[in-house]
Every structure is written in C-alpha cells, then in structure tokens.
Amino acid sequence: MNVKQEMEAALQAAFAPSALEVVNESHKHAGHAGDDGSGESHFAVRIRSEAFGGMSRVAQHRAVHKALGGIVPRIHALALDTGV
C-alpha cells in the first residue's frame, strides 16, 4: 500500500467523509527541499465530514493529523482543505 492509499484508508476510517480527495503533489516539488526522491513527500487533502461539525479549522486540522498518526512524520508537506 502506498502513502496515498494509507492516508485515504486512515481518513475514511476516522471520519466517514462525504468527500475525500488525496492528491500526491510530489512531482511538483522534485529537487526541492523535502523531496526525498520517493515520489511520496508532498500531499494535498480535501475532506468534508460531519465529524468536523462545531470544530474550528485548527481543531479540524489537528484531528486530521491525529488520524494520520505515523504517516505524517514520513512525509514533508501536507496541505489541508477541511470542512463539513
């Protein structure tokens, strides 16, 4: 299972989202700081879930980071677009 698939599985399990898109943007950062050559270093996530209801944006982002657990330290960049 690649990092994108791991992220999708973790986010599905944690939030049962109504919309989820995980995009590997590593190719845009080839040769830049944080590029480890794996092709799995930079990601963007768009997620919508009722689980975020009543949470501030910061709380939503913290919840996503918590759900991703050990995946976050293995990547360099994570852009989040969260909401209900």
PDB file of N, CA and C in Angstrom:
ATOM      1  N   MET A   1       0.857  -1.169   0.000  1.00  0.00           N
ATOM      2  CA  MET A   1       0.000   0.000   0.000  1.00  0.00           C
ATOM      3  C   MET A   1       0.912   1.243   0.000  1.00  0.00           C
ATOM      4  N   ASN A   2       0.638   2.173  -0.907  1.00  0.00           N
ATOM      5  CA  ASN A   2       1.443   3.388  -0.949  1.00  0.00           C
ATOM      6  C   ASN A   2       0.900   4.414   0.061  1.00  0.00           C
ATOM      7  N   VAL A   3       1.629   5.514   0.218  1.00  0.00           N
ATOM      8  CA  VAL A   3       1.265   6.521   1.216  1.00  0.00           C
ATOM      9  C   VAL A   3      -0.121   7.103   0.940  1.00  0.00           C
ATOM     10  N   LYS A   4      -0.420   7.389  -0.309  1.00  0.00           N
ATOM     11  CA  LYS A   4      -1.739   7.931  -0.656  1.00  0.00           C
ATOM     12  C   LYS A   4      -2.844   6.981  -0.200  1.00  0.00           C
ATOM     13  N   GLN A   5      -2.692   5.717  -0.473  1.00  0.00           N
ATOM     14  CA  GLN A   5      -3.694   4.729  -0.081  1.00  0.00           C
ATOM     15  C   GLN A   5      -3.798   4.619   1.445  1.00  0.00           C
ATOM     16  N   GLU A   6      -2.664   4.691   2.140  1.00  0.00           N
ATOM     17  CA  GLU A   6      -2.671   4.660   3.602  1.00  0.00           C
ATOM     18  C   GLU A   6      -3.441   5.853   4.155  1.00  0.00           C
ATOM     19  N   MET A   7      -3.201   7.029   3.571  1.00  0.00           N
ATOM     20  CA  MET A   7      -3.888   8.234   4.020  1.00  0.00           C
ATOM     21  C   MET A   7      -5.387   8.118   3.779  1.00  0.00           C
ATOM     22  N   GLU A   8      -5.776   7.659   2.603  1.00  0.00           N
ATOM     23  CA  GLU A   8      -7.201   7.502   2.288  1.00  0.00           C
ATOM     24  C   GLU A   8      -7.872   6.546   3.267  1.00  0.00           C
ATOM     25  N   ALA A   9      -7.219   5.423   3.547  1.00  0.00           N
ATOM     26  CA  ALA A   9      -7.799   4.428   4.462  1.00  0.00           C
ATOM     27  C   ALA A   9      -7.948   5.002   5.874  1.00  0.00           C
ATOM     28  N   ALA A  10      -6.928   5.696   6.347  1.00  0.00           N
ATOM     29  CA  ALA A  10      -6.975   6.263   7.701  1.00  0.00           C
ATOM     30  C   ALA A  10      -8.059   7.326   7.818  1.00  0.00           C
ATOM     31  N   LEU A  11      -8.181   8.175   6.806  1.00  0.00           N
ATOM     32  CA  LEU A  11      -9.178   9.246   6.849  1.00  0.00           C
ATOM     33  C   LEU A  11     -10.594   8.704   6.693  1.00  0.00           C
ATOM     34  N   GLN A  12     -10.781   7.693   5.863  1.00  0.00           N
ATOM     35  CA  GLN A  12     -12.094   7.052   5.737  1.00  0.00           C
ATOM     36  C   GLN A  12     -12.513   6.453   7.079  1.00  0.00           C
ATOM     37  N   ALA A  13     -11.590   5.755   7.715  1.00  0.00           N
ATOM     38  CA  ALA A  13     -11.895   5.089   8.985  1.00  0.00           C
ATOM     39  C   ALA A  13     -12.208   6.102  10.095  1.00  0.00           C
ATOM     40  N   ALA A  14     -11.488   7.206  10.118  1.00  0.00           N
ATOM     41  CA  ALA A  14     -11.647   8.171  11.203  1.00  0.00           C
ATOM     42  C   ALA A  14     -12.853   9.083  11.037  1.00  0.00           C
ATOM     43  N   PHE A  15     -13.191   9.442   9.788  1.00  0.00           N
ATOM     44  CA  PHE A  15     -14.180  10.493   9.575  1.00  0.00           C
ATOM     45  C   PHE A  15     -15.395  10.123   8.733  1.00  0.00           C
ATOM     46  N   ALA A  16     -15.417   8.947   8.095  1.00  0.00           N
ATOM     47  CA  ALA A  16     -16.513   8.584   7.189  1.00  0.00           C
ATOM     48  C   ALA A  16     -16.911   9.798   6.348  1.00  0.00           C
ATOM     49  N   PRO A  17     -15.961  10.343   5.595  1.00  0.00           N
ATOM     50  CA  PRO A  17     -16.210  11.610   4.892  1.00  0.00           C
ATOM     51  C   PRO A  17     -17.239  11.501   3.777  1.00  0.00           C
ATOM     52  N   SER A  18     -17.915  12.622   3.546  1.00  0.00           N
ATOM     53  CA  SER A  18     -18.841  12.706   2.415  1.00  0.00           C
ATOM     54  C   SER A  18     -18.065  13.014   1.135  1.00  0.00           C
ATOM     55  N   ALA A  19     -16.883  13.580   1.279  1.00  0.00           N
ATOM     56  CA  ALA A  19     -15.990  13.843   0.144  1.00  0.00           C
ATOM     57  C   ALA A  19     -14.557  13.702   0.637  1.00  0.00           C
ATOM     58  N   LEU A  20     -13.740  13.033  -0.155  1.00  0.00           N
ATOM     59  CA  LEU A  20     -12.324  12.862   0.190  1.00  0.00           C
ATOM     60  C   LEU A  20     -11.509  12.807  -1.088  1.00  0.00           C
ATOM     61  N   GLU A  21     -10.499  13.647  -1.142  1.00  0.00           N
ATOM     62  CA  GLU A  21      -9.566  13.636  -2.263  1.00  0.00           C
ATOM     63  C   GLU A  21      -8.166  13.792  -1.693  1.00  0.00           C
ATOM     64  N   VAL A  22      -7.317  12.807  -1.957  1.00  0.00           N
ATOM     65  CA  VAL A  22      -5.920  12.856  -1.554  1.00  0.00           C
ATOM     66  C   VAL A  22      -5.107  12.919  -2.838  1.00  0.00           C
ATOM     67  N   VAL A  23      -4.329  13.986  -2.989  1.00  0.00           N
ATOM     68  CA  VAL A  23      -3.565  14.200  -4.211  1.00  0.00           C
ATOM     69  C   VAL A  23      -2.072  14.189  -3.876  1.00  0.00           C
ATOM     70  N   ASN A  24      -1.342  13.338  -4.576  1.00  0.00           N
ATOM     71  CA  ASN A  24       0.108  13.304  -4.436  1.00  0.00           C
ATOM     72  C   ASN A  24       0.677  14.399  -5.331  1.00  0.00           C
ATOM     73  N   GLU A  25       1.242  15.437  -4.722  1.00  0.00           N
ATOM     74  CA  GLU A  25       1.804  16.562  -5.461  1.00  0.00           C
ATOM     75  C   GLU A  25       3.332  16.538  -5.469  1.00  0.00           C
ATOM     76  N   SER A  26       3.905  15.400  -5.161  1.00  0.00           N
ATOM     77  CA  SER A  26       5.355  15.285  -5.039  1.00  0.00           C
ATOM     78  C   SER A  26       6.081  15.671  -6.317  1.00  0.00           C
ATOM     79  N   HIS A  27       5.502  15.369  -7.461  1.00  0.00           N
ATOM     80  CA  HIS A  27       6.151  15.680  -8.733  1.00  0.00           C
ATOM     81  C   HIS A  27       6.381  17.170  -8.918  1.00  0.00           C
ATOM     82  N   LYS A  28       5.563  17.993  -8.266  1.00  0.00           N
ATOM     83  CA  LYS A  28       5.707  19.450  -8.362  1.00  0.00           C
ATOM     84  C   LYS A  28       6.899  19.964  -7.563  1.00  0.00           C
ATOM     85  N   HIS A  29       7.446  19.117  -6.699  1.00  0.00           N
ATOM     86  CA  HIS A  29       8.499  19.535  -5.791  1.00  0.00           C
ATOM     87  C   HIS A  29       9.797  18.772  -5.998  1.00  0.00           C
ATOM     88  N   ALA A  30       9.907  18.071  -7.100  1.00  0.00           N
ATOM     89  CA  ALA A  30      11.111  17.287  -7.392  1.00  0.00           C
ATOM     90  C   ALA A  30      12.339  18.189  -7.356  1.00  0.00           C
ATOM     91  N   GLY A  31      13.338  17.775  -6.595  1.00  0.00           N
ATOM     92  CA  GLY A  31      14.575  18.525  -6.496  1.00  0.00           C
ATOM     93  C   GLY A  31      14.545  19.645  -5.471  1.00  0.00           C
ATOM     94  N   HIS A  32      13.410  19.904  -4.878  1.00  0.00           N
ATOM     95  CA  HIS A  32      13.282  20.967  -3.869  1.00  0.00           C
ATOM     96  C   HIS A  32      13.534  20.399  -2.480  1.00  0.00           C
ATOM     97  N   ALA A  33      13.614  21.287  -1.507  1.00  0.00           N
ATOM     98  CA  ALA A  33      13.776  20.860  -0.118  1.00  0.00           C
ATOM     99  C   ALA A  33      12.628  19.930   0.271  1.00  0.00           C
ATOM    100  N   GLY A  34      12.959  18.889   0.963  1.00  0.00           N
ATOM    101  CA  GLY A  34      11.939  17.951   1.411  1.00  0.00           C
ATOM    102  C   GLY A  34      11.671  16.814   0.443  1.00  0.00           C
ATOM    103  N   ASP A  35      12.164  16.932  -0.782  1.00  0.00           N
ATOM    104  CA  ASP A  35      11.995  15.856  -1.755  1.00  0.00           C
ATOM    105  C   ASP A  35      13.013  14.772  -1.444  1.00  0.00           C
ATOM    106  N   ASP A  36      12.541  13.646  -0.997  1.00  0.00           N
ATOM    107  CA  ASP A  36      13.448  12.554  -0.638  1.00  0.00           C
ATOM    108  C   ASP A  36      13.658  11.573  -1.781  1.00  0.00           C
ATOM    109  N   GLY A  37      13.073  11.868  -2.941  1.00  0.00           N
ATOM    110  CA  GLY A  37      13.228  11.001  -4.104  1.00  0.00           C
ATOM    111  C   GLY A  37      12.253   9.839  -4.148  1.00  0.00           C
ATOM    112  N   SER A  38      11.407   9.710  -3.129  1.00  0.00           N
ATOM    113  CA  SER A  38      10.471   8.589  -3.068  1.00  0.00           C
ATOM    114  C   SER A  38       9.252   8.804  -3.963  1.00  0.00           C
ATOM    115  N   GLY A  39       8.987  10.069  -4.304  1.00  0.00           N
ATOM    116  CA  GLY A  39       7.767  10.369  -5.049  1.00  0.00           C
ATOM    117  C   GLY A  39       6.539  10.396  -4.158  1.00  0.00           C
ATOM    118  N   GLU A  40       6.764  10.362  -2.834  1.00  0.00           N
ATOM    119  CA  GLU A  40       5.670  10.375  -1.862  1.00  0.00           C
ATOM    120  C   GLU A  40       6.025  11.302  -0.700  1.00  0.00           C
ATOM    121  N   SER A  41       6.260  12.564  -1.024  1.00  0.00           N
ATOM    122  CA  SER A  41       6.701  13.508   0.006  1.00  0.00           C
ATOM    123  C   SER A  41       5.751  14.685   0.213  1.00  0.00           C
ATOM    124  N   HIS A  42       4.935  15.027  -0.782  1.00  0.00           N
ATOM    125  CA  HIS A  42       4.069  16.199  -0.720  1.00  0.00           C
ATOM    126  C   HIS A  42       2.633  15.805  -1.096  1.00  0.00           C
ATOM    127  N   PHE A  43       1.686  16.120  -0.200  1.00  0.00           N
ATOM    128  CA  PHE A  43       0.295  15.732  -0.434  1.00  0.00           C
ATOM    129  C   PHE A  43      -0.663  16.878  -0.136  1.00  0.00           C
ATOM    130  N   ALA A  44      -1.787  16.864  -0.832  1.00  0.00           N
ATOM    131  CA  ALA A  44      -2.889  17.785  -0.569  1.00  0.00           C
ATOM    132  C   ALA A  44      -4.124  16.937  -0.299  1.00  0.00           C
ATOM    133  N   VAL A  45      -4.866  17.308   0.739  1.00  0.00           N
ATOM    134  CA  VAL A  45      -6.074  16.574   1.124  1.00  0.00           C
ATOM    135  C   VAL A  45      -7.248  17.544   1.173  1.00  0.00           C
ATOM    136  N   ARG A  46      -8.319  17.154   0.499  1.00  0.00           N
ATOM    137  CA  ARG A  46      -9.597  17.864   0.615  1.00  0.00           C
ATOM    138  C   ARG A  46     -10.564  16.863   1.226  1.00  0.00           C
ATOM    139  N   ILE A  47     -11.115  17.218   2.380  1.00  0.00           N
ATOM    140  CA  ILE A  47     -12.006  16.297   3.094  1.00  0.00           C
ATOM    141  C   ILE A  47     -13.191  17.063   3.668  1.00  0.00           C
ATOM    142  N   ARG A  48     -14.364  16.468   3.521  1.00  0.00           N
ATOM    143  CA  ARG A  48     -15.593  17.005   4.091  1.00  0.00           C
ATOM    144  C   ARG A  48     -16.226  15.908   4.934  1.00  0.00           C
ATOM    145  N   SER A  49     -16.569  16.261   6.184  1.00  0.00           N
ATOM    146  CA  SER A  49     -17.155  15.271   7.074  1.00  0.00           C
ATOM    147  C   SER A  49     -18.008  15.949   8.131  1.00  0.00           C
ATOM    148  N   GLU A  50     -19.117  15.322   8.466  1.00  0.00           N
ATOM    149  CA  GLU A  50     -19.969  15.804   9.552  1.00  0.00           C
ATOM    150  C   GLU A  50     -19.220  15.755  10.877  1.00  0.00           C
ATOM    151  N   ALA A  51     -18.187  14.919  10.968  1.00  0.00           N
ATOM    152  CA  ALA A  51     -17.398  14.824  12.200  1.00  0.00           C
ATOM    153  C   ALA A  51     -16.725  16.145  12.544  1.00  0.00           C
ATOM    154  N   PHE A  52     -16.566  17.022  11.567  1.00  0.00           N
ATOM    155  CA  PHE A  52     -15.934  18.320  11.808  1.00  0.00           C
ATOM    156  C   PHE A  52     -16.920  19.378  12.299  1.00  0.00           C
ATOM    157  N   GLY A  53     -18.195  19.029  12.379  1.00  0.00           N
ATOM    158  CA  GLY A  53     -19.212  19.985  12.820  1.00  0.00           C
ATOM    159  C   GLY A  53     -18.872  20.571  14.184  1.00  0.00           C
ATOM    160  N   GLY A  54     -18.930  21.888  14.291  1.00  0.00           N
ATOM    161  CA  GLY A  54     -18.651  22.564  15.547  1.00  0.00           C
ATOM    162  C   GLY A  54     -17.181  22.748  15.862  1.00  0.00           C
ATOM    163  N   MET A  55     -16.304  22.239  15.011  1.00  0.00           N
ATOM    164  CA  MET A  55     -14.862  22.369  15.238  1.00  0.00           C
ATOM    165  C   MET A  55     -14.320  23.584  14.490  1.00  0.00           C
ATOM    166  N   SER A  56     -13.357  24.256  15.089  1.00  0.00           N
ATOM    167  CA  SER A  56     -12.642  25.326  14.380  1.00  0.00           C
ATOM    168  C   SER A  56     -11.762  24.691  13.304  1.00  0.00           C
ATOM    169  N   ARG A  57     -11.281  25.506  12.398  1.00  0.00           N
ATOM    170  CA  ARG A  57     -10.399  24.986  11.344  1.00  0.00           C
ATOM    171  C   ARG A  57      -9.152  24.363  11.964  1.00  0.00           C
ATOM    172  N   VAL A  58      -8.601  25.000  12.978  1.00  0.00           N
ATOM    173  CA  VAL A  58      -7.413  24.461  13.645  1.00  0.00           C
ATOM    174  C   VAL A  58      -7.724  23.100  14.261  1.00  0.00           C
ATOM    175  N   ALA A  59      -8.867  22.968  14.907  1.00  0.00           N
ATOM    176  CA  ALA A  59      -9.257  21.687  15.503  1.00  0.00           C
ATOM    177  C   ALA A  59      -9.451  20.617  14.435  1.00  0.00           C
ATOM    178  N   GLN A  60     -10.020  20.988  13.297  1.00  0.00           N
ATOM    179  CA  GLN A  60     -10.180  20.045  12.184  1.00  0.00           C
ATOM    180  C   GLN A  60      -8.824  19.545  11.710  1.00  0.00           C
ATOM    181  N   HIS A  61      -7.881  20.473  11.536  1.00  0.00           N
ATOM    182  CA  HIS A  61      -6.549  20.096  11.060  1.00  0.00           C
ATOM    183  C   HIS A  61      -5.842  19.207  12.077  1.00  0.00           C
ATOM    184  N   ARG A  62      -5.993  19.528  13.340  1.00  0.00           N
ATOM    185  CA  ARG A  62      -5.397  18.679  14.385  1.00  0.00           C
ATOM    186  C   ARG A  62      -5.993  17.280  14.355  1.00  0.00           C
ATOM    187  N   ALA A  63      -7.294  17.196  14.139  1.00  0.00           N
ATOM    188  CA  ALA A  63      -7.961  15.893  14.077  1.00  0.00           C
ATOM    189  C   ALA A  63      -7.442  15.075  12.895  1.00  0.00           C
ATOM    190  N   VAL A  64      -7.231  15.733  11.760  1.00  0.00           N
ATOM    191  CA  VAL A  64      -6.694  15.029  10.587  1.00  0.00           C
ATOM    192  C   VAL A  64      -5.284  14.528  10.879  1.00  0.00           C
ATOM    193  N   HIS A  65      -4.454  15.379  11.443  1.00  0.00           N
ATOM    194  CA  HIS A  65      -3.086  14.964  11.781  1.00  0.00           C
ATOM    195  C   HIS A  65      -3.106  13.778  12.741  1.00  0.00           C
ATOM    196  N   LYS A  66      -3.986  13.820  13.726  1.00  0.00           N
ATOM    197  CA  LYS A  66      -4.094  12.716  14.683  1.00  0.00           C
ATOM    198  C   LYS A  66      -4.519  11.430  13.976  1.00  0.00           C
ATOM    199  N   ALA A  67      -5.490  11.536  13.077  1.00  0.00           N
ATOM    200  CA  ALA A  67      -5.977  10.353  12.354  1.00  0.00           C
ATOM    201  C   ALA A  67      -4.882   9.761  11.467  1.00  0.00           C
ATOM    202  N   LEU A  68      -4.045  10.602  10.915  1.00  0.00           N
ATOM    203  CA  LEU A  68      -2.975  10.118  10.034  1.00  0.00           C
ATOM    204  C   LEU A  68      -1.811   9.534  10.825  1.00  0.00           C
ATOM    205  N   GLY A  69      -1.721   9.877  12.093  1.00  0.00           N
ATOM    206  CA  GLY A  69      -0.739   9.276  13.001  1.00  0.00           C
ATOM    207  C   GLY A  69       0.671   9.206  12.449  1.00  0.00           C
ATOM    208  N   GLY A  70       1.195   8.006  12.341  1.00  0.00           N
ATOM    209  CA  GLY A  70       2.570   7.766  11.915  1.00  0.00           C
ATOM    210  C   GLY A  70       2.867   8.082  10.465  1.00  0.00           C
ATOM    211  N   ILE A  71       1.843   8.416   9.701  1.00  0.00           N
ATOM    212  CA  ILE A  71       2.076   8.781   8.290  1.00  0.00           C
ATOM    213  C   ILE A  71       2.702  10.167   8.203  1.00  0.00           C
ATOM    214  N   VAL A  72       2.245  11.090   9.033  1.00  0.00           N
ATOM    215  CA  VAL A  72       2.698  12.485   8.949  1.00  0.00           C
ATOM    216  C   VAL A  72       4.219  12.624   9.056  1.00  0.00           C
ATOM    217  N   PRO A  73       4.889  11.949   9.979  1.00  0.00           N
ATOM    218  CA  PRO A  73       6.341  12.100  10.056  1.00  0.00           C
ATOM    219  C   PRO A  73       7.086  11.553   8.829  1.00  0.00           C
ATOM    220  N   ARG A  74       6.421  10.746   8.039  1.00  0.00           N
ATOM    221  CA  ARG A  74       7.057  10.148   6.866  1.00  0.00           C
ATOM    222  C   ARG A  74       6.962  11.025   5.625  1.00  0.00           C
ATOM    223  N   ILE A  75       6.192  12.108   5.676  1.00  0.00           N
ATOM    224  CA  ILE A  75       6.064  12.985   4.523  1.00  0.00           C
ATOM    225  C   ILE A  75       6.601  14.368   4.875  1.00  0.00           C
ATOM    226  N   HIS A  76       6.854  15.171   3.859  1.00  0.00           N
ATOM    227  CA  HIS A  76       7.420  16.502   4.079  1.00  0.00           C
ATOM    228  C   HIS A  76       6.349  17.585   4.178  1.00  0.00           C
ATOM    229  N   ALA A  77       5.311  17.494   3.352  1.00  0.00           N
ATOM    230  CA  ALA A  77       4.307  18.561   3.303  1.00  0.00           C
ATOM    231  C   ALA A  77       2.908  17.989   3.179  1.00  0.00           C
ATOM    232  N   LEU A  78       1.972  18.654   3.877  1.00  0.00           N
ATOM    233  CA  LEU A  78       0.573  18.239   3.847  1.00  0.00           C
ATOM    234  C   LEU A  78      -0.305  19.489   3.833  1.00  0.00           C
ATOM    235  N   ALA A  79      -0.967  19.724   2.715  1.00  0.00           N
ATOM    236  CA  ALA A  79      -1.900  20.846   2.593  1.00  0.00           C
ATOM    237  C   ALA A  79      -3.301  20.312   2.872  1.00  0.00           C
ATOM    238  N   LEU A  80      -4.032  20.990   3.751  1.00  0.00           N
ATOM    239  CA  LEU A  80      -5.365  20.520   4.151  1.00  0.00           C
ATOM    240  C   LEU A  80      -6.449  21.524   3.784  1.00  0.00           C
ATOM    241  N   ASP A  81      -7.527  20.988   3.256  1.00  0.00           N
ATOM    242  CA  ASP A  81      -8.761  21.733   2.997  1.00  0.00           C
ATOM    243  C   ASP A  81      -9.862  20.916   3.651  1.00  0.00           C
ATOM    244  N   THR A  82     -10.288  21.354   4.846  1.00  0.00           N
ATOM    245  CA  THR A  82     -11.257  20.586   5.623  1.00  0.00           C
ATOM    246  C   THR A  82     -12.572  21.355   5.760  1.00  0.00           C
ATOM    247  N   GLY A  83     -13.627  20.633   6.086  1.00  0.00           N
ATOM    248  CA  GLY A  83     -14.908  21.269   6.318  1.00  0.00           C
ATOM    249  C   GLY A  83     -16.025  20.252   6.463  1.00  0.00           C
ATOM    250  N   VAL A  84     -17.210  20.770   6.727  1.00  0.00           N
ATOM    251  CA  VAL A  84     -18.392  19.921   6.906  1.00  0.00           C
ATOM    252  C   VAL A  84     -19.024  19.652   5.558  1.00  0.00           C
TER     253      VAL A  84
END
